[in-house]
Amino acid sequence: MSTILFICGKASAQVLPEYSAFPSSSIGAQLGTQGLGLQGSYSFANAFNIRVGFTSMFGNWQYKGRDVTFNRNSVYAIVDWQPEYGGSTWFASKWFLSAGVANYFNNSVFRQKPNPLADYTIYLAKFRPYIGTGLGNIHLTNSLGLRLDMGYYIPLTAPTSTIPANADKAGFLPGLNTAGTIYIKF
């Protein structure tokens, strides 16, 4: 056998394509519009994956020329489905759809105005269903991967505020989820 390898010049193993957008299991750090968090995942039944985690966002930010303080902490569970599982294109092997729920322990936004009497806090829905999409199992190294998510946490109740006329000024931002997760595969 070694004589044949010497004559041919090289030996190569068969490399099978990877069809799944999900590692078998992982744990990773997440950064996005919902804040900083930790997320674990487990894939099952080839085209499905479940993720659980938490995110936290706090601190002062500038938004539309005003100081804004976010106080948001949540836990979530999300199920992912890869509709094109088994497809041979890069997109088919990475793209997934998501649905899940999140529960916020704190979910408020404080807006500071030039006149301190006009400062107000907006209290947002604490329980929110989630829909989204993303790309997963993007290889960074043999043991590190990247997942990109984009979706929306849907409010089931209207926001309230310490100044009622300002309750609707939260806008689209509090439910938007765009995030990147770098994870270790197991």
mmCIF file of C-alpha atoms in Angstrom:
data_model
loop_
_atom_site.group_PDB
_atom_site.id
_atom_site.type_symbol
_atom_site.label_atom_id
_atom_site.label_comp_id
_atom_site.label_asym_id
_atom_site.label_seq_id
_atom_site.Cartn_x
_atom_site.Cartn_y
_atom_site.Cartn_z
ATOM 1 C CA MET A 1 0.000 0.000 0.000
ATOM 2 C CA SER A 2 2.803 2.428 0.841
ATOM 3 C CA THR A 3 4.320 1.727 -2.592
ATOM 4 C CA ILE A 4 1.050 2.750 -4.275
ATOM 5 C CA LEU A 5 0.904 5.967 -2.193
ATOM 6 C CA PHE A 6 4.508 6.711 -3.120
ATOM 7 C CA ILE A 7 3.755 6.319 -6.842
ATOM 8 C CA CYS A 8 0.481 8.318 -6.727
ATOM 9 C CA GLY A 9 2.031 11.050 -4.623
ATOM 10 C CA LYS A 10 -0.745 11.579 -2.064
ATOM 11 C CA ALA A 11 -3.652 10.020 -0.226
ATOM 12 C CA SER A 12 -6.931 11.808 0.503
ATOM 13 C CA ALA A 13 -9.882 10.942 2.656
ATOM 14 C CA GLN A 14 -13.448 11.361 1.565
ATOM 15 C CA VAL A 15 -14.908 14.610 2.955
ATOM 16 C CA LEU A 16 -18.658 14.590 3.457
ATOM 17 C CA PRO A 17 -20.537 17.870 3.124
ATOM 18 C CA GLU A 18 -22.098 19.345 6.254
ATOM 19 C CA TYR A 19 -25.841 19.917 5.895
ATOM 20 C CA SER A 20 -26.794 21.194 9.336
ATOM 21 C CA ALA A 21 -27.055 24.828 10.407
ATOM 22 C CA PHE A 22 -26.615 23.652 14.018
ATOM 23 C CA PRO A 23 -23.748 22.120 15.983
ATOM 24 C CA SER A 24 -24.767 19.040 17.985
ATOM 25 C CA SER A 25 -24.445 21.119 21.178
ATOM 26 C CA SER A 26 -22.779 24.388 22.084
ATOM 27 C CA ILE A 27 -22.428 27.179 24.616
ATOM 28 C CA GLY A 28 -21.520 30.731 23.694
ATOM 29 C CA ALA A 29 -21.481 34.459 24.342
ATOM 30 C CA GLN A 30 -24.031 36.644 22.583
ATOM 31 C CA LEU A 31 -23.922 40.362 21.778
ATOM 32 C CA GLY A 32 -26.750 42.254 20.102
ATOM 33 C CA THR A 33 -29.601 44.718 20.403
ATOM 34 C CA GLN A 34 -30.999 42.815 23.409
ATOM 35 C CA GLY A 35 -27.671 43.210 25.237
ATOM 36 C CA LEU A 36 -24.945 40.834 26.313
ATOM 37 C CA GLY A 37 -25.812 37.243 27.139
ATOM 38 C CA LEU A 38 -25.015 33.576 27.371
ATOM 39 C CA GLN A 39 -26.669 30.933 25.207
ATOM 40 C CA GLY A 40 -26.651 27.138 25.062
ATOM 41 C CA SER A 41 -27.985 25.014 22.205
ATOM 42 C CA TYR A 42 -28.781 21.384 21.409
ATOM 43 C CA SER A 43 -29.734 20.029 17.988
ATOM 44 C CA PHE A 44 -32.198 17.181 17.491
ATOM 45 C CA ALA A 45 -34.034 15.407 14.638
ATOM 46 C CA ASN A 46 -31.495 16.657 12.036
ATOM 47 C CA ALA A 47 -33.304 19.897 11.077
ATOM 48 C CA PHE A 48 -34.185 21.224 14.567
ATOM 49 C CA ASN A 49 -32.323 22.989 17.353
ATOM 50 C CA ILE A 50 -33.314 24.362 20.763
ATOM 51 C CA ARG A 51 -31.590 27.325 22.396
ATOM 52 C CA VAL A 52 -31.907 28.651 25.929
ATOM 53 C CA GLY A 53 -30.160 31.641 27.388
ATOM 54 C CA PHE A 54 -30.299 35.019 29.038
ATOM 55 C CA THR A 55 -29.466 38.574 28.021
ATOM 56 C CA SER A 56 -28.899 41.746 29.970
ATOM 57 C CA MET A 57 -28.752 45.387 28.898
ATOM 58 C CA PHE A 58 -28.182 48.210 31.308
ATOM 59 C CA GLY A 59 -26.482 51.568 31.325
ATOM 60 C CA ASN A 60 -26.791 54.980 29.717
ATOM 61 C CA TRP A 61 -26.873 55.412 25.948
ATOM 62 C CA GLN A 62 -27.498 58.280 23.559
ATOM 63 C CA TYR A 63 -30.653 57.819 21.456
ATOM 64 C CA LYS A 64 -32.123 60.598 19.285
ATOM 65 C CA GLY A 65 -30.002 63.202 21.112
ATOM 66 C CA ARG A 66 -31.235 62.222 24.597
ATOM 67 C CA ASP A 67 -29.799 60.183 27.432
ATOM 68 C CA VAL A 68 -31.562 56.838 27.623
ATOM 69 C CA THR A 69 -31.097 54.266 30.380
ATOM 70 C CA PHE A 70 -32.034 50.670 29.606
ATOM 71 C CA ASN A 71 -32.833 48.215 32.382
ATOM 72 C CA ARG A 72 -33.518 44.917 30.620
ATOM 73 C CA ASN A 73 -32.852 41.372 31.780
ATOM 74 C CA SER A 74 -34.445 38.336 30.145
ATOM 75 C CA VAL A 75 -34.392 34.563 29.805
ATOM 76 C CA TYR A 76 -35.534 32.872 26.615
ATOM 77 C CA ALA A 77 -36.155 29.567 24.874
ATOM 78 C CA ILE A 78 -36.096 29.360 21.072
ATOM 79 C CA VAL A 79 -36.643 26.470 18.656
ATOM 80 C CA ASP A 80 -34.914 26.685 15.275
ATOM 81 C CA TRP A 81 -35.926 24.862 12.101
ATOM 82 C CA GLN A 82 -33.732 24.452 9.027
ATOM 83 C CA PRO A 83 -36.237 24.196 6.128
ATOM 84 C CA GLU A 84 -33.600 23.354 3.505
ATOM 85 C CA TYR A 85 -31.774 20.695 5.529
ATOM 86 C CA GLY A 86 -29.786 18.486 3.156
ATOM 87 C CA GLY A 87 -29.371 21.211 0.539
ATOM 88 C CA SER A 88 -25.922 21.402 -0.968
ATOM 89 C CA THR A 89 -25.593 25.199 -1.235
ATOM 90 C CA TRP A 90 -23.904 27.239 1.484
ATOM 91 C CA PHE A 91 -27.140 29.154 2.188
ATOM 92 C CA ALA A 92 -29.225 25.952 2.486
ATOM 93 C CA SER A 93 -26.741 24.525 5.002
ATOM 94 C CA LYS A 94 -26.719 27.664 7.191
ATOM 95 C CA TRP A 95 -30.200 29.297 7.065
ATOM 96 C CA PHE A 96 -32.862 28.652 9.711
ATOM 97 C CA LEU A 97 -36.202 30.006 10.995
ATOM 98 C CA SER A 98 -36.881 30.561 14.705
ATOM 99 C CA ALA A 99 -39.822 30.765 17.097
ATOM 100 C CA GLY A 100 -39.780 31.038 20.871
ATOM 101 C CA VAL A 101 -40.567 33.059 23.981
ATOM 102 C CA ALA A 102 -38.760 35.422 26.323
ATOM 103 C CA ASN A 103 -39.544 36.552 29.839
ATOM 104 C CA TYR A 104 -38.072 39.859 30.991
ATOM 105 C CA PHE A 105 -37.443 40.342 34.697
ATOM 106 C CA ASN A 106 -36.887 44.041 34.044
ATOM 107 C CA ASN A 107 -37.907 45.755 30.836
ATOM 108 C CA SER A 108 -37.888 49.523 31.150
ATOM 109 C CA VAL A 109 -36.399 52.501 29.380
ATOM 110 C CA PHE A 110 -35.731 55.777 31.224
ATOM 111 C CA ARG A 111 -35.528 58.907 29.069
ATOM 112 C CA GLN A 112 -33.870 61.982 30.468
ATOM 113 C CA LYS A 113 -34.856 65.356 29.064
ATOM 114 C CA PRO A 114 -33.270 68.795 29.545
ATOM 115 C CA ASN A 115 -36.088 69.630 31.991
ATOM 116 C CA PRO A 116 -35.904 67.074 34.874
ATOM 117 C CA LEU A 117 -39.682 67.403 35.428
ATOM 118 C CA ALA A 118 -40.180 65.984 31.930
ATOM 119 C CA ASP A 119 -38.085 62.814 32.551
ATOM 120 C CA TYR A 120 -40.063 59.619 32.164
ATOM 121 C CA THR A 121 -39.777 55.821 32.274
ATOM 122 C CA ILE A 122 -41.441 53.491 29.789
ATOM 123 C CA TYR A 123 -42.370 50.026 31.072
ATOM 124 C CA LEU A 124 -42.485 47.404 28.316
ATOM 125 C CA ALA A 125 -44.152 43.983 28.068
ATOM 126 C CA LYS A 126 -42.353 41.357 30.123
ATOM 127 C CA PHE A 127 -43.541 38.199 28.320
ATOM 128 C CA ARG A 128 -42.914 38.209 24.566
ATOM 129 C CA PRO A 129 -43.166 35.588 21.810
ATOM 130 C CA TYR A 130 -40.300 35.593 19.311
ATOM 131 C CA ILE A 131 -40.060 35.054 15.552
ATOM 132 C CA GLY A 132 -36.883 35.304 13.557
ATOM 133 C CA THR A 133 -34.381 33.946 11.102
ATOM 134 C CA GLY A 134 -30.654 33.541 10.956
ATOM 135 C CA LEU A 135 -27.524 31.834 9.740
ATOM 136 C CA GLY A 136 -25.816 29.213 11.868
ATOM 137 C CA ASN A 137 -22.864 26.874 12.144
ATOM 138 C CA ILE A 138 -20.507 29.327 10.467
ATOM 139 C CA HIS A 139 -17.076 27.837 11.186
ATOM 140 C CA LEU A 140 -14.450 30.104 12.740
ATOM 141 C CA THR A 141 -12.141 27.261 13.849
ATOM 142 C CA ASN A 142 -12.606 23.534 14.443
ATOM 143 C CA SER A 143 -14.217 24.171 17.823
ATOM 144 C CA LEU A 144 -15.561 27.746 17.456
ATOM 145 C CA GLY A 145 -18.611 28.772 15.477
ATOM 146 C CA LEU A 146 -20.735 31.845 14.776
ATOM 147 C CA ARG A 147 -24.525 32.205 14.726
ATOM 148 C CA LEU A 148 -26.237 35.354 13.407
ATOM 149 C CA ASP A 149 -29.841 36.101 14.413
ATOM 150 C CA MET A 150 -32.402 38.644 13.308
ATOM 151 C CA GLY A 151 -35.947 38.748 14.615
ATOM 152 C CA TYR A 152 -38.503 40.454 16.785
ATOM 153 C CA TYR A 153 -39.822 39.937 20.332
ATOM 154 C CA ILE A 154 -43.552 40.664 19.963
ATOM 155 C CA PRO A 155 -45.159 42.657 22.822
ATOM 156 C CA LEU A 156 -48.451 41.213 24.076
ATOM 157 C CA THR A 157 -49.345 44.280 26.127
ATOM 158 C CA ALA A 158 -49.040 47.982 25.384
ATOM 159 C CA PRO A 159 -46.238 49.941 27.063
ATOM 160 C CA THR A 160 -47.025 52.173 30.041
ATOM 161 C CA SER A 161 -45.173 55.242 31.243
ATOM 162 C CA THR A 162 -44.751 57.493 34.257
ATOM 163 C CA ILE A 163 -46.023 60.221 31.885
ATOM 164 C CA PRO A 164 -48.900 58.441 30.076
ATOM 165 C CA ALA A 165 -48.618 60.556 26.908
ATOM 166 C CA ASN A 166 -45.099 59.153 26.398
ATOM 167 C CA ALA A 167 -46.006 55.446 26.614
ATOM 168 C CA ASP A 168 -45.887 54.961 22.843
ATOM 169 C CA LYS A 169 -42.455 56.558 22.422
ATOM 170 C CA ALA A 170 -40.553 53.302 22.886
ATOM 171 C CA GLY A 171 -40.658 52.656 19.139
ATOM 172 C CA PHE A 172 -39.546 49.487 17.368
ATOM 173 C CA LEU A 173 -36.142 49.195 19.053
ATOM 174 C CA PRO A 174 -37.093 47.358 22.299
ATOM 175 C CA GLY A 175 -38.370 44.260 20.439
ATOM 176 C CA LEU A 176 -35.739 44.152 17.701
ATOM 177 C CA ASN A 177 -33.233 41.326 17.961
ATOM 178 C CA THR A 178 -30.083 41.364 15.887
ATOM 179 C CA ALA A 179 -27.321 39.373 17.504
ATOM 180 C CA GLY A 180 -24.135 37.474 16.944
ATOM 181 C CA THR A 181 -23.164 34.494 19.073
ATOM 182 C CA ILE A 182 -19.672 33.027 19.174
ATOM 183 C CA TYR A 183 -19.874 29.540 20.619
ATOM 184 C CA ILE A 184 -17.815 26.499 21.512
ATOM 185 C CA LYS A 185 -19.024 23.269 19.875
ATOM 186 C CA PHE A 186 -19.236 20.045 21.888
#
